[in-house]
Coordinates of C-alpha atoms in Angstrom, one line a residue:
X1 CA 131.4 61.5 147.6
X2 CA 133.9 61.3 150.7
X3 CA 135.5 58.5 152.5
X4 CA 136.1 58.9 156.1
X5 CA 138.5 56.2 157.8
X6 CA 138.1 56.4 161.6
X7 CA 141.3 57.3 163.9
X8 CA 140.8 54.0 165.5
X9 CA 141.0 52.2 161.9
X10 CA 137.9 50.6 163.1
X11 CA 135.2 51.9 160.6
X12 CA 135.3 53.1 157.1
X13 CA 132.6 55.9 156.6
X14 CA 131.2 56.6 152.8
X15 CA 129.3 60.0 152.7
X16 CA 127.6 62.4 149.6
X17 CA 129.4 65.0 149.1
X18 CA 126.5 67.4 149.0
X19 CA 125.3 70.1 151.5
X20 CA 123.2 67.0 152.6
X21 CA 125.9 65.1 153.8
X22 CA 124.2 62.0 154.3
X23 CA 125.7 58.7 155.3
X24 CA 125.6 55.9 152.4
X25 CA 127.2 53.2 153.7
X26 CA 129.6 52.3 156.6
X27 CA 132.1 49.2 156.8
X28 CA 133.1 48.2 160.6
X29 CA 136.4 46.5 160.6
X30 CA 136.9 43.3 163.4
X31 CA 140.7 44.3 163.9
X32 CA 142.7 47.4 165.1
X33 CA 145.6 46.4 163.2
X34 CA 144.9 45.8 159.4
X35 CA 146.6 43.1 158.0
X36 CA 147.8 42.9 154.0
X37 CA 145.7 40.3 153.6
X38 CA 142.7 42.2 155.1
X39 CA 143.6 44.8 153.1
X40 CA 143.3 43.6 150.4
X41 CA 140.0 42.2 150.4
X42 CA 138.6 45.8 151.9
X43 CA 140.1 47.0 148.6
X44 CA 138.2 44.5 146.5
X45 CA 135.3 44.8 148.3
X46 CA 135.1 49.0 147.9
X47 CA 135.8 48.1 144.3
X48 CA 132.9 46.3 143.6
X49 CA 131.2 48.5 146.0
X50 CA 131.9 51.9 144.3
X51 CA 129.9 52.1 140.6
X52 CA 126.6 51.3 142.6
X53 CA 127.6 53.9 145.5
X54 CA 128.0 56.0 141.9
X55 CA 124.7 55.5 141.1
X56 CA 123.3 56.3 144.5
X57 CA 124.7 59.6 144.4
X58 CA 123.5 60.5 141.6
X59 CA 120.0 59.4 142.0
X60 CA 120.5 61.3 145.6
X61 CA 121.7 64.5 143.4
X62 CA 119.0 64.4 140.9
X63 CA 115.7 63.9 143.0
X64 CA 117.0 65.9 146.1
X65 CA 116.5 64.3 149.8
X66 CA 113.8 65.9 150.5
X67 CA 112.0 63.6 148.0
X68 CA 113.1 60.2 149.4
X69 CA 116.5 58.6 150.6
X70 CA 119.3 57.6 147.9
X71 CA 118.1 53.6 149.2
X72 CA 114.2 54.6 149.2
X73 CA 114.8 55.7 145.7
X74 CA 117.1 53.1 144.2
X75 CA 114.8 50.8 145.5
X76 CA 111.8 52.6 143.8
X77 CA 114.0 52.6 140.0
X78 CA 115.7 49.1 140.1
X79 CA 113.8 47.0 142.7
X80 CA 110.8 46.2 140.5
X81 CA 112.9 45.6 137.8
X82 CA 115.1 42.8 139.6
X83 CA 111.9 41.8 141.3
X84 CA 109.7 41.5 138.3
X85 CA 107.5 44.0 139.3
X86 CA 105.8 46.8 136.5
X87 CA 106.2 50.5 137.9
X88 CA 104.3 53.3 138.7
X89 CA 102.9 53.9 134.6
X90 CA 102.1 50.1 133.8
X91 CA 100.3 50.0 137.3
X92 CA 97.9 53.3 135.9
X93 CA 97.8 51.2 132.8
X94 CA 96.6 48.3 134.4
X95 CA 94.1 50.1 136.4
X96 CA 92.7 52.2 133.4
X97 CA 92.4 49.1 131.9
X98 CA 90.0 47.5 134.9
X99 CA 88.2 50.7 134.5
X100 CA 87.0 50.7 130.8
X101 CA 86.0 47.0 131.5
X102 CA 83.5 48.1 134.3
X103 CA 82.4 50.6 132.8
X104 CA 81.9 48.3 129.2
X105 CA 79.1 46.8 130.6
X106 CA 76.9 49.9 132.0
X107 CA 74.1 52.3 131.0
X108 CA 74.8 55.1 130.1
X109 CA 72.9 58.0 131.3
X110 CA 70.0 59.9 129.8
X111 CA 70.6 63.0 129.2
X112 CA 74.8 62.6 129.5
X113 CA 76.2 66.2 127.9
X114 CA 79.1 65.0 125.9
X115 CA 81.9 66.8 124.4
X116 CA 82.6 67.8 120.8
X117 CA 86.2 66.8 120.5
X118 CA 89.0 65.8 122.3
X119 CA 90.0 69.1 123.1
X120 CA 86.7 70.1 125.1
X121 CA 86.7 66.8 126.5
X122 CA 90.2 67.3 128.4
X123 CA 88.7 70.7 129.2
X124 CA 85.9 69.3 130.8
X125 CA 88.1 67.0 132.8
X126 CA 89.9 70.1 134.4
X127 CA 86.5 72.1 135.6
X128 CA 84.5 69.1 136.4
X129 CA 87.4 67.3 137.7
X130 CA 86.1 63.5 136.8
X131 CA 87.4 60.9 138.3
X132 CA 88.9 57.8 136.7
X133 CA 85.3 55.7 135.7
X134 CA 83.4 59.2 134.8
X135 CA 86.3 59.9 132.7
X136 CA 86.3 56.7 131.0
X137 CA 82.1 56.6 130.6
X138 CA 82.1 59.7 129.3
X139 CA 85.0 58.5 126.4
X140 CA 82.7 55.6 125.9
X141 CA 79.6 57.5 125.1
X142 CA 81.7 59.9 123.2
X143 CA 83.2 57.1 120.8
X144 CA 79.1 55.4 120.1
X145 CA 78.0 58.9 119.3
X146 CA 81.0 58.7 116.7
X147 CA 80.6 55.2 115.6
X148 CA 76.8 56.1 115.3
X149 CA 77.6 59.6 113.3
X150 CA 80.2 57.3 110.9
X151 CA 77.6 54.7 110.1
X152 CA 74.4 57.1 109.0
X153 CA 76.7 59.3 107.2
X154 CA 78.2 56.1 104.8
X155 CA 74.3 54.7 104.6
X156 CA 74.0 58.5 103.6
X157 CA 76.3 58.2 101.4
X158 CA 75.1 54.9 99.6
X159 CA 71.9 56.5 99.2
X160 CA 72.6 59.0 97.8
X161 CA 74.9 57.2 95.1
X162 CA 72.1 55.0 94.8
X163 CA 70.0 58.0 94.0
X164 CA 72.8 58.9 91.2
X165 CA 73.1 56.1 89.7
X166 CA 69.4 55.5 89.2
X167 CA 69.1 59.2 87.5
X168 CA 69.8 60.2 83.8
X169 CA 72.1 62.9 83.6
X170 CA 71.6 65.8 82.5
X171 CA 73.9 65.7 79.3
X172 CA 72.6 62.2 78.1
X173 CA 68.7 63.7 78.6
X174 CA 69.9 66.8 76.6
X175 CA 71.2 64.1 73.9
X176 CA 67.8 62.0 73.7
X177 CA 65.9 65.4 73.2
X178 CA 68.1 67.0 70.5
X179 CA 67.9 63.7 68.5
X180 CA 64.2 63.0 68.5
X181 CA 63.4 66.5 67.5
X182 CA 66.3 65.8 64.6
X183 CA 64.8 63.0 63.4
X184 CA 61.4 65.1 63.3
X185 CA 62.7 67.8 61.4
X186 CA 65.9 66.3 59.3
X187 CA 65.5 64.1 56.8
X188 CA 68.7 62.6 56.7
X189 CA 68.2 61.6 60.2
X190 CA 65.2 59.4 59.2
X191 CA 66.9 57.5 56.6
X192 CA 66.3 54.0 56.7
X193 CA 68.7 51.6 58.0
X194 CA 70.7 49.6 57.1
X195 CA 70.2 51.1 53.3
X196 CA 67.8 48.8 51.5
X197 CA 70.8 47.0 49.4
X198 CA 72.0 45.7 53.1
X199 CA 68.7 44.4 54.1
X200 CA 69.7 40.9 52.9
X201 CA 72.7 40.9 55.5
X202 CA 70.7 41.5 58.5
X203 CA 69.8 37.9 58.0
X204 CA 73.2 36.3 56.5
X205 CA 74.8 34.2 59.1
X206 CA 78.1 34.6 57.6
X207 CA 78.5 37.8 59.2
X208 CA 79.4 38.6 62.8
X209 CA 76.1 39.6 64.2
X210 CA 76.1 41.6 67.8
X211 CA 72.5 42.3 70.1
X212 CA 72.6 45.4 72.0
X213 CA 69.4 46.1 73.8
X214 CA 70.0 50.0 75.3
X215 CA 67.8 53.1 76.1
X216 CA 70.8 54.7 76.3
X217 CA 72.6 56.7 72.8
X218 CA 75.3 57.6 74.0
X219 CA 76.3 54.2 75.6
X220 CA 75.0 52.6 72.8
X221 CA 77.5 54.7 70.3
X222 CA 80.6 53.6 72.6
X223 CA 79.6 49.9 72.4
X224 CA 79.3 49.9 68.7
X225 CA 82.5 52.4 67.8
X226 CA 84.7 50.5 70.3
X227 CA 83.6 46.9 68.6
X228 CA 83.9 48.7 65.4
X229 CA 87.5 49.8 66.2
X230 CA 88.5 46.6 67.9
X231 CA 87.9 44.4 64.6
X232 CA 90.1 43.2 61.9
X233 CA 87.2 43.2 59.7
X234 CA 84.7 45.6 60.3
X235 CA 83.1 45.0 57.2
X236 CA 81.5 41.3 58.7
X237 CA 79.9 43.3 61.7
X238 CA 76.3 43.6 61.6
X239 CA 75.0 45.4 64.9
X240 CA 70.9 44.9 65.9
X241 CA 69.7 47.9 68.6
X242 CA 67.2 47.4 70.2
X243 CA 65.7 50.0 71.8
X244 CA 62.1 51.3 73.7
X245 CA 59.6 53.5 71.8
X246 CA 60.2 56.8 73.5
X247 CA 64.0 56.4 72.8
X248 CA 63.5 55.0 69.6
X249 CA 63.7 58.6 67.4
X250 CA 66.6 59.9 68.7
X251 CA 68.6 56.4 68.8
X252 CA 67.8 56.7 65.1
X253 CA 68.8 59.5 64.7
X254 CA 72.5 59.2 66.0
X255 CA 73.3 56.1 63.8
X256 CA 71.7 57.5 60.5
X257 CA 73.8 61.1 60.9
X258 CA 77.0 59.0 62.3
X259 CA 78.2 56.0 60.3
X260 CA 79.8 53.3 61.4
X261 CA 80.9 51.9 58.0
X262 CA 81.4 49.5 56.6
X263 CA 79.9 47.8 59.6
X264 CA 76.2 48.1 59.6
X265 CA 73.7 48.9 62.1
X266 CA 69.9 48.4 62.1
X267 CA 68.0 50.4 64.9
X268 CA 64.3 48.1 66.2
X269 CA 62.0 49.6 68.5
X270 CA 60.3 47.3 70.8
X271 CA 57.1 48.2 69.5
X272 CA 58.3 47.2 65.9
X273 CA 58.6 43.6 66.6
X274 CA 55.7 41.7 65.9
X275 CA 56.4 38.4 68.2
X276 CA 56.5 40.5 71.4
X277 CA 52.6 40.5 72.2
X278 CA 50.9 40.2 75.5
X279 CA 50.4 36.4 74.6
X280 CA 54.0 35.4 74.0
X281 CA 55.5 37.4 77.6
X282 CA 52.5 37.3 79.9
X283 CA 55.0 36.8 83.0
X284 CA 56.8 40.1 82.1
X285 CA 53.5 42.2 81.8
X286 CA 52.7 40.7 85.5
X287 CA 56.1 42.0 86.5
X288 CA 55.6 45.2 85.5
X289 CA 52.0 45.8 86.6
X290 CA 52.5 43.6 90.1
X291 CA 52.0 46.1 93.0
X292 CA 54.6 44.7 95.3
X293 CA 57.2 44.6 92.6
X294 CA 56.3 47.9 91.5
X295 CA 57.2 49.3 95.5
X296 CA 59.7 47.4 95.8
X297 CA 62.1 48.9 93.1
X298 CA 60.1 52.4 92.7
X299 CA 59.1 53.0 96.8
X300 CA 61.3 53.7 99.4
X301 CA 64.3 52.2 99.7
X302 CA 64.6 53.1 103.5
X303 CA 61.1 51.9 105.0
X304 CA 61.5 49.0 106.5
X305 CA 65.4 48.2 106.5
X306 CA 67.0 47.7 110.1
X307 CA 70.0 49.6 109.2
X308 CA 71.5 48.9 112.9
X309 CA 71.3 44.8 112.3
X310 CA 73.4 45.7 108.5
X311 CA 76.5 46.2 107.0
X312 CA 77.4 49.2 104.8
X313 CA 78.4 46.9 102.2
X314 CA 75.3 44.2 102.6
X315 CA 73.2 47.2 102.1
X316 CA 74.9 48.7 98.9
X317 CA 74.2 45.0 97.5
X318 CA 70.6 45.1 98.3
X319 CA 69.9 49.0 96.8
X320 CA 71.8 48.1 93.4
X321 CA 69.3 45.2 92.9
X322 CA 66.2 47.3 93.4
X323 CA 67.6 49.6 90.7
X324 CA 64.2 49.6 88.5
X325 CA 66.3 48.4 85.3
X326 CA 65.3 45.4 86.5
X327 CA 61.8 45.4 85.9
X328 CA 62.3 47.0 82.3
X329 CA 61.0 44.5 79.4
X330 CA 64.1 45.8 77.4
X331 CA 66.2 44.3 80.3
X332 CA 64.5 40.9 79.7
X333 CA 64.7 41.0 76.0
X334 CA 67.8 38.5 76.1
X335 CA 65.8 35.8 76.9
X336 CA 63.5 36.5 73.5
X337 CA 66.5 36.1 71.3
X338 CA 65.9 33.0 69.5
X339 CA 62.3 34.1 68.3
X340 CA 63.4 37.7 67.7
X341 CA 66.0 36.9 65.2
X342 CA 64.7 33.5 63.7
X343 CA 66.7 33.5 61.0
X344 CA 70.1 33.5 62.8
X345 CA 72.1 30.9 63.7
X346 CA 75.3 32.5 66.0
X347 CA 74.9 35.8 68.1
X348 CA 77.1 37.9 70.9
X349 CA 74.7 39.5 73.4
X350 CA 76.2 42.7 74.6
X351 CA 75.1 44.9 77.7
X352 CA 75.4 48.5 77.2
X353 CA 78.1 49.6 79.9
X354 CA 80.9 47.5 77.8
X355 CA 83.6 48.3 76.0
X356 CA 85.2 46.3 73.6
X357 CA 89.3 46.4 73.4
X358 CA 90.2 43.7 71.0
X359 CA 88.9 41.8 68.2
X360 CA 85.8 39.5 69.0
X361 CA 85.5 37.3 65.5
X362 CA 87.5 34.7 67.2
X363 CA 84.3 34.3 69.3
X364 CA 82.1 32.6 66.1
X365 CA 84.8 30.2 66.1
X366 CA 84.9 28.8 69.8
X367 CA 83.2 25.4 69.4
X368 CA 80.1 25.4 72.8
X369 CA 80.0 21.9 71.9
X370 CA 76.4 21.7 71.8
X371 CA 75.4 24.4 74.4
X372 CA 73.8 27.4 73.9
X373 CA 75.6 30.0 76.6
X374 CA 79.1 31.0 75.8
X375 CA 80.0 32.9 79.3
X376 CA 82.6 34.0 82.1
X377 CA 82.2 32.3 85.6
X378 CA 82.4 34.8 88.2
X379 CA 83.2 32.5 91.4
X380 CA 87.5 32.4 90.5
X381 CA 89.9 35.4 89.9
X382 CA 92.2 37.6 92.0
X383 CA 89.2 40.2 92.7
X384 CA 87.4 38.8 95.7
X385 CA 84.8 41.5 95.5
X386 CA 83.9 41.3 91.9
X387 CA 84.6 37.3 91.6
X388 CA 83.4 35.4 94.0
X389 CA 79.8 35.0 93.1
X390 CA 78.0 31.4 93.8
X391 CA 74.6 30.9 93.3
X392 CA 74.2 31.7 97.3
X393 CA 74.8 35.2 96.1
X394 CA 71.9 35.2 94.0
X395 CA 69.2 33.5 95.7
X396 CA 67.6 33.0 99.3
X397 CA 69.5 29.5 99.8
X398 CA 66.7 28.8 102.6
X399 CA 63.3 29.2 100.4
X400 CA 62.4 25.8 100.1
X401 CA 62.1 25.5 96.0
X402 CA 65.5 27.1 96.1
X403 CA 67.5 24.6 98.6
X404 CA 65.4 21.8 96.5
X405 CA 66.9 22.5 93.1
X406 CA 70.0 24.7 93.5
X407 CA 73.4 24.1 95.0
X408 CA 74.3 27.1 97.0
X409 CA 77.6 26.7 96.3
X410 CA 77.7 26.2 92.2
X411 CA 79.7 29.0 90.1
X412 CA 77.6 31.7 88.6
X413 CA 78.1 33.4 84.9
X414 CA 77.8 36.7 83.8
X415 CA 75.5 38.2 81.7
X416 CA 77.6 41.4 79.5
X417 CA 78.9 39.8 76.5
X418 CA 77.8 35.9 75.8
X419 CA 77.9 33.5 72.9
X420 CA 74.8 32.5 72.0
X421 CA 73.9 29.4 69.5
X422 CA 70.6 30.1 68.5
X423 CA 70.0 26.7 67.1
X424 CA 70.9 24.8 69.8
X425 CA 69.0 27.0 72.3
X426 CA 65.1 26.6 69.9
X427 CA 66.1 22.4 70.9
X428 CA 65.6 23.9 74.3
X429 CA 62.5 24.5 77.3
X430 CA 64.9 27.5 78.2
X431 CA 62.4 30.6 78.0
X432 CA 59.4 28.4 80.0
X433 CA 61.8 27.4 82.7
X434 CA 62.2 31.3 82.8
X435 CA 58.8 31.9 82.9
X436 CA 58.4 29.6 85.0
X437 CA 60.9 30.4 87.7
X438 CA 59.6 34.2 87.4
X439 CA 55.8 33.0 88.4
X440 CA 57.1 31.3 91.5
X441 CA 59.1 34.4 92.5
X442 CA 56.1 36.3 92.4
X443 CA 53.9 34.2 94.0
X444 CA 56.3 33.8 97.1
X445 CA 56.2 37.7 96.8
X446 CA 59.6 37.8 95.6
X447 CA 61.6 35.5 99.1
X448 CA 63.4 33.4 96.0
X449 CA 65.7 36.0 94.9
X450 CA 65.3 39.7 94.3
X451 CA 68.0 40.7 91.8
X452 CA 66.9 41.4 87.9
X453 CA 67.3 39.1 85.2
X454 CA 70.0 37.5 86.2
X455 CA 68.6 34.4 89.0
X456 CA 66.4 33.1 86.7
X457 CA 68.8 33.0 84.2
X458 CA 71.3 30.9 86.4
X459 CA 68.3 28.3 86.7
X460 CA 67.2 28.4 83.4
X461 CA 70.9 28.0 81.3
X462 CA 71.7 25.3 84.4
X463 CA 73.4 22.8 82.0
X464 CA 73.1 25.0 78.9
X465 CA 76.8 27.0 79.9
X466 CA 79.8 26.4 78.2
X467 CA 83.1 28.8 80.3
X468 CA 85.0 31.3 78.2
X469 CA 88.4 32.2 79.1
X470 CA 88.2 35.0 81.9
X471 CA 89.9 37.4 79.3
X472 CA 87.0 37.6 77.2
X473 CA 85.0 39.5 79.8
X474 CA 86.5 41.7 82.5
X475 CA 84.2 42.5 85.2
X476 CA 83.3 44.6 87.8
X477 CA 84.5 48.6 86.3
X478 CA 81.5 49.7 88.3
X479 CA 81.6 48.4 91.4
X480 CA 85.0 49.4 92.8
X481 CA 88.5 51.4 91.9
X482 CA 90.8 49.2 93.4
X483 CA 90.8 47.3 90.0
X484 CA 93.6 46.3 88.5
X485 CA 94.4 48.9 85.1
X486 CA 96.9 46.0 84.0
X487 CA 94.2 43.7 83.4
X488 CA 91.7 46.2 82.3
X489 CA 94.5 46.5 79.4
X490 CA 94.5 43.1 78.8
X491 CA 90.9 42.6 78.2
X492 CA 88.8 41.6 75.2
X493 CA 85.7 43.2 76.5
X494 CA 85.5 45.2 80.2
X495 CA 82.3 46.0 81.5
X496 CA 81.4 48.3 84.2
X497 CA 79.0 46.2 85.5
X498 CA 77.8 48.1 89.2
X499 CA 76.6 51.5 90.3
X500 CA 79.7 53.7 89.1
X501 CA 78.6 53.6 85.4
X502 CA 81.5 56.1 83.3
X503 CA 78.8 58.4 82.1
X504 CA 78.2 59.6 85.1
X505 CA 79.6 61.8 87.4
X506 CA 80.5 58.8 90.4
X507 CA 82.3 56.6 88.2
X508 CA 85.8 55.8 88.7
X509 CA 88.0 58.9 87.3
X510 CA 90.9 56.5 86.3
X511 CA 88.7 53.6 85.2
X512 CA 86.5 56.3 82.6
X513 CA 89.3 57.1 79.9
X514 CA 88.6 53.8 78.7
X515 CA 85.4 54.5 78.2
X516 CA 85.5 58.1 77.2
X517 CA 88.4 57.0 74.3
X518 CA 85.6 56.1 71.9
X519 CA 83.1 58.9 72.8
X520 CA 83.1 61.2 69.7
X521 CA 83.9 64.3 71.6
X522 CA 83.9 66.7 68.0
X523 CA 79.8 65.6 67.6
X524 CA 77.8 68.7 67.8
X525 CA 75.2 67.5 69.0
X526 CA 77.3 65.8 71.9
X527 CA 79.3 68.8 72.4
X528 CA 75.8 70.9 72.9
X529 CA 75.0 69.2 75.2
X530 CA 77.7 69.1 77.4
X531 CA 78.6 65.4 78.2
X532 CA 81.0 65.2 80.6
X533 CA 82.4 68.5 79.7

């Protein structure tokens, strides 16, 4: 920078000091002769002057003037910013912006060739050379094909866990097998149980009798070891299987050749108990033989379903409850208790994907005070997914029996491990309001609810429920991981209630020690067969 005073002290000149040599600014003075005064204020004036003459030279020496001039320039980097103005990158911003909205609301075109990935897209940019709205059309259609892609590939997926979860393994067929043809050839495995000197405790209501109603034996041994395990005094435990003919055998079997004692187990077949006739459960032997019922949980499970007007999670819901355990007498069996076992007073129902962590005696003495269903609600707790079932949940809220004798919005319970008082329930019309409830479901061709046993339980315990303490009963193991392993801990009983069941291969790796604690790992006939090896 240079400063040229002229010879007739009229002018002061302020130059770059490049090979440019262009003029900044020029001060004309009024007088020849300069007074101190005038001076002065020149002085002050180039003082204030000088940092922004600073910063037009170097904004003159960084762009070059054959870019723009030092003023054309400053006013380009600090005018919009005193005026409020956005620059040259927020004004692309803005426009791009205008763009994607235009092009939000048209068709795309048949037949439009889009790019794998980003890369090929910006390659396709430089040989076709789009413009601004091809550009963006093209990144809209790109990100649908995507969004598309994403959504059939998680319905995929649920399928195909579906698919899994409705499949015996491998292992646990291997077990069945090996056990049936034990008890055909062994004895020992056919001995009768309990031993005949127990017989009279099967009956004696001053033990601690359990229900388990499984086709499973290897669930069924993890139920019974972990209650077993869990008690103070396992001598008062007195469990009753029950269990279908084909898996009857081998379920035999594995509690005759593994002891539990000095609890006792007795093994029942279905077809061993005289009271279940065609006369007493007409409604089930309509489910079971009703065509429409039949496709529904057996056909296809895609037919039919808009999967575009869905969510990923709306349709997990509906494939679990067309799992065809629902349709299964031994599923309904629960609501046969009373007759089954006429000579007991006091009963806990358990489902076979428990596990019991702590002493349950304390459960005999919880007064129901005079109703017949000891159970968990499932509408409060800190896990929304698992806990936050109302009776809306269960049933089609606008089916006009439905809205007439339900509140959408009452609590439900869970079925998995429940109190029963067997006395109080024979003072009740509970198993023909069941019945009941079922007919009407399949006359309306199932539009009143469409999940298993458990709706037209919620109607026929209404007013029959007395709420346990949430720690009793812990669920939801099988529906998701994010559960918390604190409170699994904590639990009396934790059930993997869901798809991810810990015998097979999708449950939850850090959820299935608990499970897998009270497996008897040493077995032969388990380790033959490879479970979960």
């Amino acid at each position: 920078m240079q400063l040229h005073v002229s010879p007739s002290m009229r002018s002061i000149t302020i130059s770059s000091s490049n090979e440019f040599s262009t003029d900044l600014m020029k001060i004309k003075l009024a007088a020849r002769h300069i007074s101190s005064r005038t001076l002065f204020h020149t002085i002050l004036i180039l003082a204030f002057l000088l940092p922004f003459v600073f910063i037009l030279t170097a904004l003159v020496t960084l762009e070059g003037v054959n870019k723009c001039s030092s003023i054309d320039c400053l006013g380009r980097r600090l005018g919009p910013r005193f005026l409020g103005r956005v620059d040259d990158s927020e004004r692309l911003a803005r426009d791009f912006y205008n763009i994607l909205n235009e092009v939000s609301t048209q068709e795309i075109p048949d037949g439009l060739k889009l790019p794998d990935s980003f890369n090929h897209l910006v390659s396709d940019m430089k040989n076709n050379h789009y413009d601004a709205k091809t550009f963006a059309l093209v990144l809209r259609a790109m990100m649908e094909k995507f969004e598309r892609d994403i959504r059939e590939s998680k319905f995929a997926e649920l399928m195909n866990k579906h698919f899994a979860a409705s499949s015996i393994p491998k292992g646990i067929h291997c077990l069945s097998l090996r056990l049936t043809d034990e008890y055909s050839s062994n004895a020992h495995a056919r001995r009768q149980l309990p031993s005949p000197e127990f017989l009279p405790v099967l009956s004696d209501n001053a033990y601690h009798h359990y229900i388990l109603a499984t086709d499973n034996i290897l669930a069924a041994s993890v139920v019974v070891s972990s209650a077993v395990q869990s008690s103070s005094k396992p001598e008062k435990i007195v469990f009753h299987i029950i269990t279908d003919k084909k898996t009857y055998a081998g379920m035999h079997s594995w509690f005759a050749l593994n002891s539990v004692a000095p609890a006792i187990v007795e093994v029942k077949g279905v077809h061993q108990f005289d009271w279940l006739t065609r006369e007493n459960v007409p409604v089930l032997e309509a489910v079971e033989s009703h065509n429409g019922v039949r496709n529904y949980y057996h056909g296809n499970h895609v037919a039919g379903a808009n999967l575009t007007e869905t969510t990923p999670r709306r349709f997990a819901s509906k494939l679990q409850s067309r799992s065809p355990k629902y349709i299964s007498l031994l599923n309904h069996l629960r609501i046969y208790i009373p007759e089954l076992f006429p000579n007991l007073d006091k009963v806990v129902f358990l489902d076979d994907d428990i596990v019991v962590q702590r002493d349950l005696a304390p459960l005999w003495d919880i007064d129901l005070g005079g109703k017949v269903n000891g159970a968990v609600e499932t509408c409060r707790g800190d896990d929304e997914w698992v806990m936050s079932k109302r009776l809306r949940n269960y049933f089609n809220v606008s089916h006009p029996l439905i809205a007439k004798h339900l509140d959408p919005e009452e609590c439900a319970w869970a079925y998995g491990m429940n109190v029963f008082d067997l006395q109080a329930w024979r003072k009740t019309d509970i198993r023909e309001t069941y019945h009941s409830w079922l007919r009407e479901n399949l006359k309306s061709n199932l539009t009143m609810w469409k999940l298993g046993t458990l709706p037209p339980a919620l109607i026929a315990f209404k007013g029959h429920v007395h709420i346990l303490d949430p720690s009793w009963h812990m669920l939801g193991l099988g529906y998701q991981k994010n559960t918390n392993i604190e409170n699994v801990r904590k639990a009396a009983v934790i059930h993997y209630n869901g798809q991810s069941k810990p015998w097979l291969e999708i449950g939850f790796e850090h959820l299935r020690p608990f499970w897998t604690k009270y497996v008897n790992y040493s077995n032969d006939f388990i380790k033959n067969c490879h479970i979960l090896e």
